[in-house]
Amino acid sequence: MKLFIDTGSVAEVEEIATWGVLAGATTNPSLLAAQSGDPGERIQRICEIVGGPVSAEVVAEDPETMITQGHALKALHDHVIVKVPFSAAGLAATRALADAEIGVNMTLVFSPSQALLAAEAGARYISCFMGRLDDVSIDSAQVLEGIVDALRPPGSPAPWIDDGALVLAASIRHPGHVVGAARLGCDVATVPGKVLRQMLGHPLTSSGIERFNSDWESSPSLGRWLDGLVAGTPAGAASR
Ligand code: G3P
């Protein structure tokens, strides 16, 4: 499962992109509104940093304006994926944008039947909001499982290969949502920075590193040995 970052903040993308785990990013009107600076420049900068698909959302209610906004967003950068909220108008806009070879992320999808319609309209990504389902006591894992099974019945080809619709888990609230989405066979999870940082932590990892370091430091000859080993390498020689 690929990991995208869910944010409107260039600084957050810059920070987490250094980990080497990001395959893309998603924004939405709320995330963009929560940050300052020109939204177009921010979307372009995020595209450059992640070097992969970046979703930017249309905000109209009629298909014609959605399509016009979609083309304008796509013109910002080749990595832009146009995010379209689910509705009948959204389906019509998705079909038109897909026919124009503009990738669409159909968002605010909350059921397998909506997901089937989005896939048939040509959406490349289908975003199901786990956190918002849980907020209203609907089991998000069950809904997501239904969407994956509906779009990918047993024996169907892998969507990364046949350009089929990719299931994107969104509205992620904690690391359990990310692991759950992976286990259910989702293709992508878009994760807020806060949750990505939470995924780093484990007490045994921290205590293990501490112990290795203190054991190593308890015998300085080991440090000298490694310094010597490094000094003997071209990189080591270059760093001196
Ligand atoms: O970007 C879409 C989605 O991930 C936002 O979800 O519930 O955190 O606003 P939420």
Short mmCIF file of C-alpha atoms and ligand atoms in Angstrom, two decimals:
data_model
loop_
_atom_site.label_atom_id
_atom_site.label_comp_id
_atom_site.label_asym_id
_atom_site.label_seq_id
_atom_site.Cartn_x
_atom_site.Cartn_y
_atom_site.Cartn_z
CA MET A 1 0.00 0.00 0.00
CA LYS A 2 1.38 3.41 -0.97
CA LEU A 3 1.49 6.28 1.52
CA PHE A 4 0.38 9.81 0.65
CA ILE A 5 0.46 12.77 3.04
CA ASP A 6 -2.84 14.54 3.73
CA THR A 7 -2.01 18.22 4.24
CA GLY A 8 -2.02 21.74 2.82
CA SER A 9 1.30 22.58 4.48
CA VAL A 10 4.45 22.76 2.32
CA ALA A 11 6.60 22.72 5.48
CA GLU A 12 5.03 19.46 6.65
CA VAL A 13 5.57 17.84 3.24
CA GLU A 14 9.20 19.04 3.20
CA GLU A 15 9.76 17.54 6.67
CA ILE A 16 8.19 14.13 6.03
CA ALA A 17 9.42 13.78 2.43
CA THR A 18 12.94 13.42 3.88
CA TRP A 19 11.89 10.02 5.29
CA GLY A 20 11.64 8.59 1.77
CA VAL A 21 8.18 7.04 2.35
CA LEU A 22 5.85 9.39 0.47
CA ALA A 23 4.43 8.44 -2.95
CA GLY A 24 2.06 11.41 -3.19
CA ALA A 25 -0.13 13.91 -1.36
CA THR A 26 -3.73 15.01 -0.98
CA THR A 27 -5.15 18.40 -0.21
CA ASN A 28 -8.76 19.53 0.28
CA PRO A 29 -10.44 22.94 0.64
CA SER A 30 -10.26 22.75 4.47
CA LEU A 31 -6.57 21.80 4.52
CA LEU A 32 -5.70 24.57 2.02
CA ALA A 33 -7.79 27.10 3.96
CA ALA A 34 -5.91 26.21 7.16
CA GLN A 35 -2.59 27.44 5.72
CA SER A 36 -1.45 30.86 4.44
CA GLY A 37 0.23 31.65 1.09
CA ASP A 38 -0.91 31.31 -2.53
CA PRO A 39 -2.71 27.93 -2.87
CA GLY A 40 -1.55 27.44 -6.46
CA GLU A 41 2.09 27.93 -5.52
CA ARG A 42 1.67 25.59 -2.56
CA ILE A 43 0.14 22.85 -4.70
CA GLN A 44 2.96 23.24 -7.25
CA ARG A 45 5.61 23.12 -4.51
CA ILE A 46 4.03 19.98 -2.98
CA CYS A 47 4.03 18.38 -6.47
CA GLU A 48 7.77 19.12 -6.81
CA ILE A 49 8.62 17.78 -3.35
CA VAL A 50 6.68 14.47 -3.50
CA GLY A 51 7.33 13.85 -7.21
CA GLY A 52 4.04 11.94 -7.45
CA PRO A 53 0.24 12.41 -7.61
CA VAL A 54 -1.10 15.41 -5.65
CA SER A 55 -4.88 15.80 -5.30
CA ALA A 56 -6.43 19.28 -5.54
CA GLU A 57 -10.18 19.67 -5.18
CA VAL A 58 -12.85 21.42 -7.26
CA VAL A 59 -15.49 23.31 -5.30
CA ALA A 60 -18.34 23.82 -7.79
CA GLU A 61 -21.73 22.05 -7.77
CA ASP A 62 -22.42 21.88 -11.52
CA PRO A 63 -20.45 19.58 -13.87
CA GLU A 64 -19.47 22.32 -16.34
CA THR A 65 -17.78 24.48 -13.67
CA MET A 66 -16.20 21.39 -12.05
CA ILE A 67 -14.69 20.48 -15.44
CA THR A 68 -13.38 24.01 -16.01
CA GLN A 69 -11.90 24.12 -12.50
CA GLY A 70 -10.44 20.63 -13.08
CA HIS A 71 -8.60 21.73 -16.21
CA ALA A 72 -7.32 24.83 -14.40
CA LEU A 73 -6.01 22.76 -11.46
CA LYS A 74 -4.38 20.26 -13.84
CA ALA A 75 -2.62 23.14 -15.59
CA LEU A 76 -0.82 23.93 -12.31
CA HIS A 77 1.43 20.85 -12.53
CA ASP A 78 1.58 17.51 -14.34
CA HIS A 79 1.34 15.64 -11.02
CA VAL A 80 -2.03 17.19 -10.14
CA ILE A 81 -4.93 14.77 -9.71
CA VAL A 82 -8.32 16.52 -9.72
CA LYS A 83 -10.36 15.75 -6.62
CA VAL A 84 -14.12 15.67 -7.24
CA PRO A 85 -16.72 15.27 -4.46
CA PHE A 86 -19.16 12.39 -5.03
CA SER A 87 -22.50 13.37 -6.63
CA ALA A 88 -24.31 12.85 -9.95
CA ALA A 89 -22.73 16.11 -11.18
CA GLY A 90 -19.40 14.86 -9.85
CA LEU A 91 -19.76 11.63 -11.82
CA ALA A 92 -20.45 13.57 -15.02
CA ALA A 93 -17.42 15.79 -14.40
CA THR A 94 -15.28 12.74 -13.62
CA ARG A 95 -16.23 11.11 -16.92
CA ALA A 96 -15.39 14.26 -18.87
CA LEU A 97 -12.05 14.78 -17.08
CA ALA A 98 -11.11 11.10 -17.41
CA ASP A 99 -11.92 11.25 -21.13
CA ALA A 100 -9.58 14.24 -21.31
CA GLU A 101 -6.93 12.00 -19.66
CA ILE A 102 -6.97 13.99 -16.44
CA GLY A 103 -6.67 11.76 -13.38
CA VAL A 104 -9.56 12.09 -10.93
CA ASN A 105 -9.73 11.31 -7.22
CA MET A 106 -13.44 10.91 -6.38
CA THR A 107 -13.79 11.95 -2.77
CA LEU A 108 -16.39 11.78 0.03
CA VAL A 109 -17.24 8.19 -0.95
CA PHE A 110 -18.86 6.28 1.90
CA SER A 111 -20.32 3.10 0.35
CA PRO A 112 -19.46 0.29 -2.10
CA SER A 113 -22.31 1.38 -4.40
CA GLN A 114 -20.92 4.94 -4.59
CA ALA A 115 -17.46 3.42 -5.25
CA LEU A 116 -18.80 1.31 -8.13
CA LEU A 117 -20.34 4.38 -9.76
CA ALA A 118 -17.11 6.38 -9.28
CA ALA A 119 -15.07 3.59 -10.88
CA GLU A 120 -17.43 3.35 -13.85
CA ALA A 121 -17.21 7.14 -14.31
CA GLY A 122 -13.44 6.70 -14.74
CA ALA A 123 -12.09 7.80 -11.35
CA ARG A 124 -8.43 6.79 -10.86
CA TYR A 125 -8.65 7.10 -7.05
CA ILE A 126 -11.67 6.54 -4.82
CA SER A 127 -11.37 8.16 -1.39
CA CYS A 128 -13.27 6.60 1.49
CA PHE A 129 -13.21 8.58 4.76
CA MET A 130 -12.53 6.18 7.67
CA GLY A 131 -12.50 8.75 10.48
CA ARG A 132 -15.76 10.37 9.44
CA LEU A 133 -17.48 6.97 9.29
CA ASP A 134 -16.21 6.08 12.76
CA ASP A 135 -17.41 9.52 13.95
CA VAL A 136 -21.00 8.44 13.22
CA SER A 137 -20.50 4.91 14.61
CA ILE A 138 -20.30 3.23 11.21
CA ASP A 139 -17.57 0.58 11.10
CA SER A 140 -15.13 2.13 8.60
CA ALA A 141 -13.19 -1.14 8.15
CA GLN A 142 -16.36 -2.92 7.09
CA VAL A 143 -17.22 -0.20 4.56
CA LEU A 144 -13.67 -0.17 3.20
CA GLU A 145 -13.65 -3.98 2.92
CA GLY A 146 -16.92 -3.77 0.99
CA ILE A 147 -15.41 -1.21 -1.39
CA VAL A 148 -12.23 -3.25 -2.01
CA ASP A 149 -14.26 -6.45 -2.57
CA ALA A 150 -16.74 -4.70 -4.89
CA LEU A 151 -13.99 -3.13 -7.01
CA ARG A 152 -11.70 -6.09 -6.88
CA PRO A 153 -13.61 -9.34 -6.88
CA PRO A 154 -11.32 -12.40 -6.58
CA GLY A 155 -9.24 -12.96 -9.76
CA SER A 156 -9.49 -9.37 -11.01
CA PRO A 157 -6.25 -7.78 -12.27
CA ALA A 158 -4.17 -5.44 -10.05
CA PRO A 159 -5.39 -1.87 -10.60
CA TRP A 160 -1.84 -0.42 -10.68
CA ILE A 161 -1.41 -2.49 -13.84
CA ASP A 162 -4.71 -2.01 -15.67
CA ASP A 163 -5.29 1.65 -14.75
CA GLY A 164 -8.36 0.59 -12.81
CA ALA A 165 -9.74 2.50 -9.83
CA LEU A 166 -7.45 2.61 -6.79
CA VAL A 167 -8.95 2.47 -3.30
CA LEU A 168 -7.65 5.35 -1.16
CA ALA A 169 -8.22 5.32 2.58
CA ALA A 170 -8.65 8.90 3.84
CA SER A 171 -9.68 10.76 6.99
CA ILE A 172 -7.07 8.74 8.86
CA ARG A 173 -7.13 9.43 12.63
CA HIS A 174 -4.55 7.01 14.05
CA PRO A 175 -1.93 4.41 12.97
CA GLY A 176 -4.52 1.62 13.39
CA HIS A 177 -6.47 3.09 10.45
CA VAL A 178 -3.34 2.88 8.26
CA VAL A 179 -2.56 -0.73 9.16
CA GLY A 180 -6.23 -1.66 8.84
CA ALA A 181 -6.41 -0.12 5.36
CA ALA A 182 -3.29 -2.04 4.28
CA ARG A 183 -4.66 -5.32 5.59
CA LEU A 184 -7.94 -4.76 3.76
CA GLY A 185 -6.07 -4.45 0.48
CA CYS A 186 -6.33 -0.67 -0.01
CA ASP A 187 -3.96 0.71 -2.65
CA VAL A 188 -3.21 4.01 -0.93
CA ALA A 189 -3.65 5.61 2.48
CA THR A 190 -3.46 9.40 2.77
CA VAL A 191 -2.20 10.20 6.22
CA PRO A 192 -1.94 13.48 8.17
CA GLY A 193 1.57 14.42 9.36
CA LYS A 194 0.54 13.91 12.98
CA VAL A 195 -0.38 10.26 12.33
CA LEU A 196 2.74 9.61 10.23
CA ARG A 197 4.84 10.82 13.19
CA GLN A 198 2.83 8.57 15.53
CA MET A 199 3.64 5.61 13.25
CA LEU A 200 7.35 6.16 13.97
CA GLY A 201 7.15 5.52 17.68
CA HIS A 202 7.63 2.29 19.60
CA PRO A 203 9.11 2.12 23.11
CA LEU A 204 11.16 -0.97 22.31
CA THR A 205 12.73 0.73 19.29
CA SER A 206 13.78 3.73 21.41
CA SER A 207 15.03 1.60 24.32
CA GLY A 208 16.80 -0.74 21.87
CA ILE A 209 18.68 2.15 20.21
CA GLU A 210 19.63 3.54 23.64
CA ARG A 211 21.00 0.18 24.75
CA PHE A 212 22.97 -0.40 21.53
CA ASN A 213 24.49 3.08 21.83
CA SER A 214 25.44 2.71 25.48
CA ASP A 215 26.96 -0.76 24.89
CA TRP A 216 28.90 0.67 21.95
CA GLU A 217 30.08 3.72 23.87
CA SER A 218 31.17 1.50 26.77
CA SER A 219 34.04 0.33 24.60
CA PRO A 220 35.76 3.26 22.82
CA SER A 221 37.94 0.92 20.73
CA LEU A 222 34.79 0.02 18.78
CA GLY A 223 34.26 3.69 17.93
CA ARG A 224 37.83 4.02 16.77
CA TRP A 225 37.51 0.84 14.73
CA LEU A 226 34.43 2.16 12.91
CA ASP A 227 36.02 5.57 12.35
CA GLY A 228 38.96 3.78 10.81
CA LEU A 229 36.71 1.68 8.64
CA VAL A 230 34.88 4.80 7.42
CA ALA A 231 38.12 6.71 6.89
CA GLY A 232 39.20 3.90 4.59
CA THR A 233 36.23 4.41 2.30
CA PRO A 234 36.08 7.04 -0.48
CA ALA A 235 33.11 8.67 1.26
CA GLY A 236 35.00 8.70 4.53
CA ALA A 237 38.11 10.16 2.86
CA ALA A 238 35.95 12.79 1.15
CA SER A 239 34.30 13.80 4.44
CA ARG A 240 37.65 14.47 6.17
O1 G3P B 1 -8.31 14.92 2.69
C1 G3P B 1 -9.38 14.16 2.88
C2 G3P B 1 -9.58 13.63 4.25
O2 G3P B 1 -8.49 12.88 4.55
C3 G3P B 1 -9.89 14.62 5.34
O3 G3P B 1 -10.43 13.93 6.38
O4 G3P B 1 -11.86 13.80 8.36
O5 G3P B 1 -9.47 14.44 8.59
O6 G3P B 1 -11.05 16.02 7.56
P1 G3P B 1 -10.72 14.60 7.82
#
